Amino acid sequence: MKKVISGLILAFVTLSVNAQTDENLGIIPAPVTLERQSGFFKLDKTVVLISNEVPNTATADMLNAFITGKGGFALRTTKSAAGTERAILLTADGADKLPEEGYKLTVNAKTITVTGKGAGLFYGVQSLMQMMPEKKGQEIDIPASVIMDYPRFKYRGMHLDVGRHFFSVAFVKKYLDLMAQYKLNNFHWHLTEDQGWRIEIKKYPKLTSVGSERAGTIIGHHPGVTTDNTPYKGFYTQNEVKEVVAYAAKKFINVIPEIEMPGHASAAIAAYPQLSCFPDRDTYIDPKAPWTGSRKGKQLQQTWGVFDDVFAPTEYTFGFLEDVLDEVMALFPSKYIHIGGDESPKEYWKQSPFCQQLIKEKGLKDEHGLQSYFISRIEKYINSKGRNIIGWDEILEGGLAPNATVMSWRGVEGGIAAAKLNHNVIMTPGSNGLYVDHAQSPSPDEPVNIGGMSPYSKVYAYDPVPAELSDDQKKFIEGVQANIWTEYVESNEKLEYQVFPRMLALSEIAWSPVSRKDYKNFSEERIPLHLAKLDKAGVHFWVPTPLGQSDKQIDGEEITADLKAPVLGSKVYYTLDGTRPSEVSNSVKTPLKISVPKGKKLELKTIVYTLTGRSSVVTTTVLNNEAK
Ligand code: ACM
């Protein structure tokens, strides 16, 4: 019996896709409406850039810098169209009629007009830049078209855990650049953890002099096979924080700081032991966890997990947290301040006579009531400064003020419950692919990660608005976010590997209307194009499996594999003899016809290499011609 692995027809393994033939003109996220018209705008050095509104100067400069990089020429900028042949016009004229953050982009033979204000104009220019193909001769041909676009959700977020591993300011800026390209507008900066406190607080210098440095880190999966015996440290000064916040603002990204409480507090407690219910008790060290240095006193954690030594709900702690939050709120203009609230064990509060007395005094039911008291007190303080809290979905347990926003991470249920209680919700469920610390394939080549499986197809398939909500309740879903926890992400390269291409799928589910979702177009046309650009730009993304191949067994005696390269310009290599494929193996010419001897199984093993030499994991498909 003949079997075809997939119906994709393509000679060899190069792709013909580009921004001009793709029905979405190569734009991620897909715009709300896009109408392709005949002809092109020929961008060459005679074109002028008209930008006569002062607030648009930075966006005009960004476009000109991009054109210089792509075309080798900068455009002359002018204030008016008089006497010009062909022009790109950036304008807020008419933007008041557009939806929030929306833009209109029209391209014809004579003029490109981007209409928008602030973020809207910036996003219009992002789309325009994505539409530009490579230069042909002396010009860049941009397809004539009309695009109307605006976001589905007002909150489109990416998170970054800098507690488990620290990421430099330079890297954070690169991350923000990439977020902005994909129209993401909230950066959730997870700044405090058991393994490191990463933000300078002037009133409490030990938070960084003690709390930002651990003596060692486990190697291997939790609890670890050994320790690296190497001190690990890093924190952001307040000046660096200001630099990041200002940099993000220029890209229309709001930065939300997260100061975790009452759990995940080991680093703060190591710095100021009086924050613990038991200041004199040594930090608990998992007997299975390898350890470097002293086991006495309060220590930062060196392995991953959830730890019992949480903030004591004392007046000292509340005073400390208010002081910390004062400095944090002075640095971050964000309306939202994230206060964590997740994974806070109640064991120490159960054992503590002070906590038990407080529960009685306040008429609380138990330690969960105490957690609610803790969060409410902090919430009131933050509200008194004109800001609102975000917390992980555990903050729902025990009642909340109406303006608290809930981040649903333990599945979607927390988000559903919160919306039913009229709380704003940000959906970030690990169950639906939004934990991008999970693996992207079942291949044993995947580097050590936290576990679970979230290919980008799973992110793409997710709709952040739960079907079980009524139309009124659906309005509380403010947006969606992907989270990258960094227990197993110790380098910039690995972080990029975990985040890309999943961030691109997030971008589309956060921005584009459901009616514009098209996984085939996304994965076969636009992802290959964007990954080729990211390859050139030095982003260390996860290289997808060849299009048309899966790890499912295929039965048959003559099997035709129509494999297509998943990154524009990349090559697919394969073996059939069980050995690991590499660049010296045969490269795939499609369709690849494989005869499987009767009574036998073959393994088709493939690997993809991009133009810069980045490689994929090995994907294995078992081709089976054994009798059933
Ligand atoms: C979380 O992943 N603990 C919010």
GROMACS .gro file of N, CA and C and ligand atoms in nm, residues 264 342-343 392 409 435 483 485, ligand 1:
model
   28
  264HIS      N    1   0.798   3.216   4.804
  264HIS     CA    2   0.916   3.238   4.719
  264HIS      C    3   1.002   3.352   4.774
  342ASP      N    4   0.140   3.317   4.465
  342ASP     CA    5   0.131   3.174   4.432
  342ASP      C    6   0.218   3.091   4.527
  343GLU      N    7   0.188   2.963   4.532
  343GLU     CA    8   0.274   2.862   4.593
  343GLU      C    9   0.333   2.907   4.727
  392TRP      N   10  -0.114   3.595   4.102
  392TRP     CA   11  -0.143   3.461   4.048
  392TRP      C   12  -0.275   3.412   4.105
  409TRP      N   13  -0.300   3.073   3.601
  409TRP     CA   14  -0.186   2.991   3.555
  409TRP      C   15  -0.207   2.843   3.579
  435TYR      N   16   0.315   2.807   2.911
  435TYR     CA   17   0.438   2.795   2.989
  435TYR      C   18   0.548   2.753   2.892
  483ASN      N   19   0.466   3.265   2.982
  483ASN     CA   20   0.562   3.275   3.093
  483ASN      C   21   0.686   3.192   3.066
  485TRP      N   22   0.980   3.062   3.290
  485TRP     CA   23   1.049   3.038   3.418
  485TRP      C   24   1.187   2.983   3.384
  629ACM     C1   25   0.368   2.987   3.892
  629ACM     O1   26   0.398   2.925   3.788
  629ACM     N1   27   0.407   2.943   4.009
  629ACM     C2   28   0.287   3.107   3.887
   0.00000   0.00000   0.00000
